[in-house]
Coordinates of C-alpha atoms and ligand atoms in Angstrom, one line a residue:
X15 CA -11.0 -5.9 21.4
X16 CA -8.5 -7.5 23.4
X17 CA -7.1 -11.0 21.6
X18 CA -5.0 -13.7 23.2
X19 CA -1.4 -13.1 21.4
X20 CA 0.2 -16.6 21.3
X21 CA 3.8 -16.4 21.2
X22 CA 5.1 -19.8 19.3
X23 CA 8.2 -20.8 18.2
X24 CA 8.2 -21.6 14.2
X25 CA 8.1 -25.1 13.2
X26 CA 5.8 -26.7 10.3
X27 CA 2.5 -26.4 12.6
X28 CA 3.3 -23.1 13.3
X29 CA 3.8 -22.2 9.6
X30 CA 0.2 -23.4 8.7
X31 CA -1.2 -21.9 11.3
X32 CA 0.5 -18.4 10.5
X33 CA -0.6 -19.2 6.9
X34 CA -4.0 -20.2 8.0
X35 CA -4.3 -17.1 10.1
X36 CA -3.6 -14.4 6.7
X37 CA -5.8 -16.6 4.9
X38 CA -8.4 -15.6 6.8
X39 CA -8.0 -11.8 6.8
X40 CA -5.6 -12.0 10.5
X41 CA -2.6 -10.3 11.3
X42 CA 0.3 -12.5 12.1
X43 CA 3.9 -11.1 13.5
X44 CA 7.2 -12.4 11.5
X45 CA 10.6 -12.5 11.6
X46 CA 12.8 -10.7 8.8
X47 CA 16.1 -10.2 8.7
X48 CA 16.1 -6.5 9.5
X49 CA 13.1 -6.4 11.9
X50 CA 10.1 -8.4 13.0
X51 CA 7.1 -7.1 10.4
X52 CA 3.4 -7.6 10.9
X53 CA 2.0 -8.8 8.1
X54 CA -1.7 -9.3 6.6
X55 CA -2.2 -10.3 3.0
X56 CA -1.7 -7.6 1.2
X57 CA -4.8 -8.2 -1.5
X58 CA -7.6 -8.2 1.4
X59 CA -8.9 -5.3 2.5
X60 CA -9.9 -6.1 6.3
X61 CA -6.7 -7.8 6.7
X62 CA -4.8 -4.4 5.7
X63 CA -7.3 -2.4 8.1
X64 CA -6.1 -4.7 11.1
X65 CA -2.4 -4.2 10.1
X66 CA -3.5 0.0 10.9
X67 CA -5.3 -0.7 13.7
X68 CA -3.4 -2.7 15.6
X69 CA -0.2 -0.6 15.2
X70 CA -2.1 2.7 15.6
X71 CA -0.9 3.4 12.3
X72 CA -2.4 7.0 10.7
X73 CA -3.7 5.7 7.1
X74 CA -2.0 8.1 5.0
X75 CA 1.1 6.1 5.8
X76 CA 1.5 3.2 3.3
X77 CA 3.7 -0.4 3.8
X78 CA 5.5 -2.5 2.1
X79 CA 4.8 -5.2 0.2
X80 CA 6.9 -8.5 0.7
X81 CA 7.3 -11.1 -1.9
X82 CA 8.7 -14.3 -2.4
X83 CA 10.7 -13.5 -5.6
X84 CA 11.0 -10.9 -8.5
X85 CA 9.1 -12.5 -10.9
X86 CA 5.9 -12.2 -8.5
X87 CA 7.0 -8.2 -8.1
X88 CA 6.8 -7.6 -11.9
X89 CA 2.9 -8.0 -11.2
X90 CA 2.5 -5.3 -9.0
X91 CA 5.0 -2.8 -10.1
X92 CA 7.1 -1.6 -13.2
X93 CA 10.7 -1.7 -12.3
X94 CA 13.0 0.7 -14.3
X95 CA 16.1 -0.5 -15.8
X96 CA 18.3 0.7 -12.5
X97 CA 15.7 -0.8 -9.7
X98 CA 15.9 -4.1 -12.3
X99 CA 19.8 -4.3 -11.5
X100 CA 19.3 -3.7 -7.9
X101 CA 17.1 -6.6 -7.6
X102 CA 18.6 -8.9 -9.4
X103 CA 22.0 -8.1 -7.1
X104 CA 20.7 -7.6 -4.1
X105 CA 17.4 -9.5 -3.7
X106 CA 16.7 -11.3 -1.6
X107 CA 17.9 -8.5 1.0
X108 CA 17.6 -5.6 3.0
X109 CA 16.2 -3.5 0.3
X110 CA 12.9 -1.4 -1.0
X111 CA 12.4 -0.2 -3.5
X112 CA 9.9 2.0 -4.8
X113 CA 8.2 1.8 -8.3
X114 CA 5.3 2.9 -10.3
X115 CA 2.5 0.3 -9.8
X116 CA 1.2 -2.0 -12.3
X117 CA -2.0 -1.6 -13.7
X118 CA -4.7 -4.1 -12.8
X119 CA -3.4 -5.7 -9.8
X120 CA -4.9 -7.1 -6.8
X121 CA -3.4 -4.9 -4.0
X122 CA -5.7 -3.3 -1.4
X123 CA -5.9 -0.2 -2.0
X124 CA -5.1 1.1 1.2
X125 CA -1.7 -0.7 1.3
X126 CA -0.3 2.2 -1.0
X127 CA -2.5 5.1 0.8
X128 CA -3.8 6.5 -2.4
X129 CA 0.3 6.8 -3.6
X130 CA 0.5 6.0 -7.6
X131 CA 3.9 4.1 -6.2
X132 CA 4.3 0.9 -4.7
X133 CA 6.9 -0.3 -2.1
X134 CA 8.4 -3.5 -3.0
X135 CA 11.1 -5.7 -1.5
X136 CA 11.9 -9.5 -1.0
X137 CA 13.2 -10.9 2.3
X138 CA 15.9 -12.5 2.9
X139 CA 14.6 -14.6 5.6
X140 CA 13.3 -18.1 5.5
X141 CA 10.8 -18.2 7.5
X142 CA 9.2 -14.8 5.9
X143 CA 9.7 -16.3 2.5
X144 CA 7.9 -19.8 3.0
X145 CA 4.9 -18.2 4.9
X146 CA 4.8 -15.6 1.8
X147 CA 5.5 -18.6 -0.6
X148 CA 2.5 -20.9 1.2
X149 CA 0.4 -17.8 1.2
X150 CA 0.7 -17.3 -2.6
X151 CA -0.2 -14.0 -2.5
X152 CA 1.6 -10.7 -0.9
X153 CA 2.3 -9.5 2.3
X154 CA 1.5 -6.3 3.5
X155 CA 3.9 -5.6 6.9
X156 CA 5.2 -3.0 8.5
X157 CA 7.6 -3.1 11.4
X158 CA 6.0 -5.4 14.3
X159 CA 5.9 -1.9 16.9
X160 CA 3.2 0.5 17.8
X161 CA 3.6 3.8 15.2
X162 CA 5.6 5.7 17.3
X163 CA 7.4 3.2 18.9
X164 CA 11.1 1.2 18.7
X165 CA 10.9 -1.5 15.6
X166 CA 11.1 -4.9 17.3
X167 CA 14.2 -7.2 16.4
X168 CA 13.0 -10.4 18.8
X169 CA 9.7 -11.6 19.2
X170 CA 9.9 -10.5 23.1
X171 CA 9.9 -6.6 21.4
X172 CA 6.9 -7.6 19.6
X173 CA 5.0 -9.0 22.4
X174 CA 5.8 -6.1 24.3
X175 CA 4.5 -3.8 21.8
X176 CA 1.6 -5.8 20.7
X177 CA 0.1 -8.3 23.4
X178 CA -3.3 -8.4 23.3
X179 CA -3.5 -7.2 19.7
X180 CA -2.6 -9.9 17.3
X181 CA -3.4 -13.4 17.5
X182 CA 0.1 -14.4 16.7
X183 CA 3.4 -14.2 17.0
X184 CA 5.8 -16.5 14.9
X185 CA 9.3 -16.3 16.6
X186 CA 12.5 -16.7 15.5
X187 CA 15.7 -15.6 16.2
X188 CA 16.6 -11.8 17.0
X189 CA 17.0 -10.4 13.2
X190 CA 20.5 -10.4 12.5
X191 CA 20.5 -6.7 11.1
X192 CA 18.7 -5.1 13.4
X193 CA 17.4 -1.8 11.2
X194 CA 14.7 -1.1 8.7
X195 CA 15.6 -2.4 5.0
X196 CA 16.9 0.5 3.0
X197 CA 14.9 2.4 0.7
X198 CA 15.2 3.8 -2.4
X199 CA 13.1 5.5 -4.7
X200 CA 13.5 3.7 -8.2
X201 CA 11.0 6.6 -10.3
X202 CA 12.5 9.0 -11.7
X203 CA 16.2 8.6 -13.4
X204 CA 18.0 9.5 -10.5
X205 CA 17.6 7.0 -8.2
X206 CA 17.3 8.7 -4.5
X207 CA 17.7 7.0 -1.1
X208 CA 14.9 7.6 1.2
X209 CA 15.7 5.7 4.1
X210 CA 19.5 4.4 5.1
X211 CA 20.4 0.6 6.2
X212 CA 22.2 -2.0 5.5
X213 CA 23.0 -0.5 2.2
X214 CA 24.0 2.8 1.8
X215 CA 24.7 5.0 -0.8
X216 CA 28.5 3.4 -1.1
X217 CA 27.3 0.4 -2.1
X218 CA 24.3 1.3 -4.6
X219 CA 26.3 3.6 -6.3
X220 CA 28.5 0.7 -6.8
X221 CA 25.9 -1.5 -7.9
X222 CA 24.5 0.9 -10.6
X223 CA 27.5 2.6 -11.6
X224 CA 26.5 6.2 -11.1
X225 CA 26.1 7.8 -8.0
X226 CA 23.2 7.3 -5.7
X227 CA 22.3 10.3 -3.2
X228 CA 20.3 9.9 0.3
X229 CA 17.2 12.5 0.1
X230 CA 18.2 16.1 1.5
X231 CA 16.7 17.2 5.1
X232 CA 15.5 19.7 2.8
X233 CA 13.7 17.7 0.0
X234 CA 12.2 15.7 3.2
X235 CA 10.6 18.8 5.0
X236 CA 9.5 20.2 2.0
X237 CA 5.9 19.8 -0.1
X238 CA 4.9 17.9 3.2
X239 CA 0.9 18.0 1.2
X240 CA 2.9 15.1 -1.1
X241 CA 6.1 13.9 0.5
X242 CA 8.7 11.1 -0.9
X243 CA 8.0 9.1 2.0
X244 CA 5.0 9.7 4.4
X245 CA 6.7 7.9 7.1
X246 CA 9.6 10.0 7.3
X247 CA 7.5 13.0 8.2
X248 CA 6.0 11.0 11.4
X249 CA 8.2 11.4 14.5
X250 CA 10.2 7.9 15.1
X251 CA 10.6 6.1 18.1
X252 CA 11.4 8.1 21.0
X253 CA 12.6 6.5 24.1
X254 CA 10.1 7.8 27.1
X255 CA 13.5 8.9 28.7
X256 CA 15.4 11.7 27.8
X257 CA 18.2 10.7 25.0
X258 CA 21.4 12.2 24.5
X259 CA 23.7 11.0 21.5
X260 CA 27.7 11.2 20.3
X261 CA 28.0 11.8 24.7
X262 CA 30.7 10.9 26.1
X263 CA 29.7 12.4 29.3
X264 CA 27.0 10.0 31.1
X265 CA 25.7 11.1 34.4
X266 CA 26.1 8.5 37.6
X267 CA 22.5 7.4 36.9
X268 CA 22.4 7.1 33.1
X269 CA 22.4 3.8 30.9
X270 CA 25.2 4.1 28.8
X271 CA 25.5 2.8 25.5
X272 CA 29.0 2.4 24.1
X273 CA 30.7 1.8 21.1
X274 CA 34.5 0.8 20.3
X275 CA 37.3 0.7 22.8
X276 CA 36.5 3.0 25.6
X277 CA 39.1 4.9 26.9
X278 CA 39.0 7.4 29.7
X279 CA 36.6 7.5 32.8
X280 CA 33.1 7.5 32.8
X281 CA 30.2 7.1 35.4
X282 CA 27.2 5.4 34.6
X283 CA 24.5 3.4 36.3
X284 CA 24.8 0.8 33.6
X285 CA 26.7 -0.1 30.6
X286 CA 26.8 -2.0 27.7
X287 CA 28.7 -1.8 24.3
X288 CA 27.4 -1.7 21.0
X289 CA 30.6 -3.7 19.6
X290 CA 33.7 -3.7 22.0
X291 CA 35.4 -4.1 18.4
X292 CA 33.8 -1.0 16.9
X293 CA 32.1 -3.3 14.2
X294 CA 29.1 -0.9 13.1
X295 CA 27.2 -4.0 11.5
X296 CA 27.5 -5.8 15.3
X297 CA 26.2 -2.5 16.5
X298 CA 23.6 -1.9 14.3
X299 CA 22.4 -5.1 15.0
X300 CA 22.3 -4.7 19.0
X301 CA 21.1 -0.8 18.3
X302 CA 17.2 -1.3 19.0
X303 CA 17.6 -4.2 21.5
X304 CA 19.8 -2.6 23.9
X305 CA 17.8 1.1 23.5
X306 CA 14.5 -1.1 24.5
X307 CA 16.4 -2.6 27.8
X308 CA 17.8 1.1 28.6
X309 CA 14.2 2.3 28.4
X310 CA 12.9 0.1 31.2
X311 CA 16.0 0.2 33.3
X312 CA 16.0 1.9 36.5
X313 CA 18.1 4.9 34.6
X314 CA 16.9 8.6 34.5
X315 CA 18.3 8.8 31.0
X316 CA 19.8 7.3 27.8
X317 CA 23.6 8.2 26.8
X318 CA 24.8 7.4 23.6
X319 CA 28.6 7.3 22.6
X320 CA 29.5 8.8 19.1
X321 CA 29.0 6.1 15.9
X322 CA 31.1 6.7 13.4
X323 CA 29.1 7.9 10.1
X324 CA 29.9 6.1 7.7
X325 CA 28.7 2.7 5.7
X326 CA 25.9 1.1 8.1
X327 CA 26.6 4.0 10.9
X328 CA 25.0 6.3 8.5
X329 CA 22.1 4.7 9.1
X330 CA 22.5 3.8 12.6
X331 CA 22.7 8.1 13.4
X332 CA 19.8 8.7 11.4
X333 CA 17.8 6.5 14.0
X334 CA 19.5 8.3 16.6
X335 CA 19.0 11.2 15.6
X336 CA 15.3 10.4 14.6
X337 CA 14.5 9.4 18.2
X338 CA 15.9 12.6 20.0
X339 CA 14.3 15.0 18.9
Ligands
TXA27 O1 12.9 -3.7 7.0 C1 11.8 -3.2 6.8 O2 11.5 -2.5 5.8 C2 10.6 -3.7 7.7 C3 10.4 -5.2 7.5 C4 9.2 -5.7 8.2 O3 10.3 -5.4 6.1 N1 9.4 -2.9 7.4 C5 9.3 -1.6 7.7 O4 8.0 -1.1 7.4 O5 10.2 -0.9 8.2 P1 7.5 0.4 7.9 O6 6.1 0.4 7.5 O7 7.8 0.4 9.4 O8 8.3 1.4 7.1 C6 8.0 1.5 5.7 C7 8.3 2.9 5.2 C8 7.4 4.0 5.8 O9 8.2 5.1 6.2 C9 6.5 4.3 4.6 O10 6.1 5.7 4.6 C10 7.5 4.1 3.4 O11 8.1 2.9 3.8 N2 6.7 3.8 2.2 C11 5.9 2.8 1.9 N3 5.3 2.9 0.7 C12 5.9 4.0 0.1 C13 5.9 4.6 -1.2 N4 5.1 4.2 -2.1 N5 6.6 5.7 -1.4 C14 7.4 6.2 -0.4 N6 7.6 5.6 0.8 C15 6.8 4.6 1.1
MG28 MG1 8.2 1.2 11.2

């Protein structure tokens, strides 16, 4: 069925008729502050089947639910004592965590695809939080993009992704961090990062006082009939042109993407930094914009300069790296 997407700029009319929409079992796009989600409540079964269907989603995949604070997560899951402290210091934030659900709660079933775990985190962003505060219940969203496809960070990405799929879009401004939240997986006593972000394992070691390691490549290949994270297995975004990361060497009829001072000659058909300063949080948060305008360029291909891994560049490579190949 093909829907007239509205595209509407948030204000208080806007917000009840986002809230109006998830009341009624709809699919509304919404700005967070690492990437525009879609969200459906999270306790109604048709709404969570749109959420799928409209992103093309495979159902064994499951999303995460959004809340308005802690005390509303303690509902729905049993945080241990370490994803307790990372709550309480980094909530609201870029951060999931995953937990052994509660008994007796109201989710959807299909919003946790059968998993015994739940995906929790709480938004720092304040349009997310009042439409999940007005709603009163949770939100079920995933990034605002067709599975397969680059997560949206402005609601142009989202419209271009999902026009003529959802009856609305609640914009904002482009998210300020740019990537997926972090998650890590709070059940067992080590703690385990699942997917890097804004935090990485620098600062949630910090936090807990004990070290906190990302998942192996191998502990993510393996035991693929019950994976850590059923996303993870599913190929990423790939650009539809060919990508080539840490290059240095661009062809006359690339779009290059730099990063940091560049020294030294190089041809390209266009460029544009990441951060001229080589700040990896400016870059992280241009990272999916600019890879959407080199995709519908006139380019043949995609070069990428080298990113530094470490802190938020960790994260930033893992994306890359994700996407080409
Ligand atoms: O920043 C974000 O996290 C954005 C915004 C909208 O909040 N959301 C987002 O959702 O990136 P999505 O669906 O694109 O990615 C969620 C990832 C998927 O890879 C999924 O497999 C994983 O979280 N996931 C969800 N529930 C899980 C669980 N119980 N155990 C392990 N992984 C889980
Ligand atoms: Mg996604």
């Amino acid at each position: 069925m093909v829907l007239k997407t509205s595209v509407k700029t948030f204000n208080d009319d806007v917000l009840r008729q986002a809230v109006d929409f998830l009341k009624s079992g709809d699919v509304v796009a919404i700005p967070t502050e690492t990437v525009y989600g879609l969200g459906g409540d999270a306790t109604n079964d048709a709404a969570v089947a749109k959420i799928f269907e409209a992103k093309g989603r495979p159902n064994f995949n499951p999303l995460i639910s959004h809340f308005y604070d802690l005390k509303h997560v303690l509902d729905y899951a049993d945080l241990n004592n370490d994803a307790l402290i990372l709550a309480e210091t980094l909530w609201p934030g870029p951060l999931t965590i995953i937990a052994k659900q509660k008994d007796g709660h109201d989710l959807s079933s299909s919003v946790t695809a059968g998993l015994s775990t739940i995906a929790v985190r709480v938004p720092n962003h304040d349009i997310m939080r009042e439409i999940i505060r007005e709603l009163g219940k949770p939100v079920a969203a995933p990034s605002a993009n067709r599975s397969g496809s680059l997560s949206p960070t402005s609601a142009l990405h989202v419209a271009s992704n999902l026009n003529g799929r959802i009856p609305l879009i609640v914009a904002g401004k482009q998210s300020t961090i740019g990537l997926e939240s972090t998650i890590i997986d709070c059940t067992n006593d080590t703690p385990v990062i699942l997917r890097p972000g804004y935090f990485g394992s620098d600062r949630l070691s910090e936090v807990l006082g004990k070290d906190v390691p990302y998942l192996s490549k191998d502990e993510q290949s393996k035991n693929f009939e019950k994976p850590k994270s059923p996303g993870l297995l599913l190929k990423h975004y790939s650009p539809k042109k060919e990508l080539f990361i840490n290059s240095l060497t661009p062809s006359k009829d690339s779009f290059y993407i730099g990063f940091g001072p560049m020294i030294g000659e190089f041809d390209a058909l266009h460029f544009i930094n990441l951060s001229e300063e080589g700040n990896l949080i400016e870059a992280a948060s241009n990272l999916f914009s600019y890879l959407y305008e080199a995709d519908i360029s006139s380019s043949k291909d995609i070069h990428i300069a080298p990113i530094p891994n470490k802190e938020i560049g960790i994260a930033i490579n893992e994306r890359l790296e994700r996407a080409c190949n």
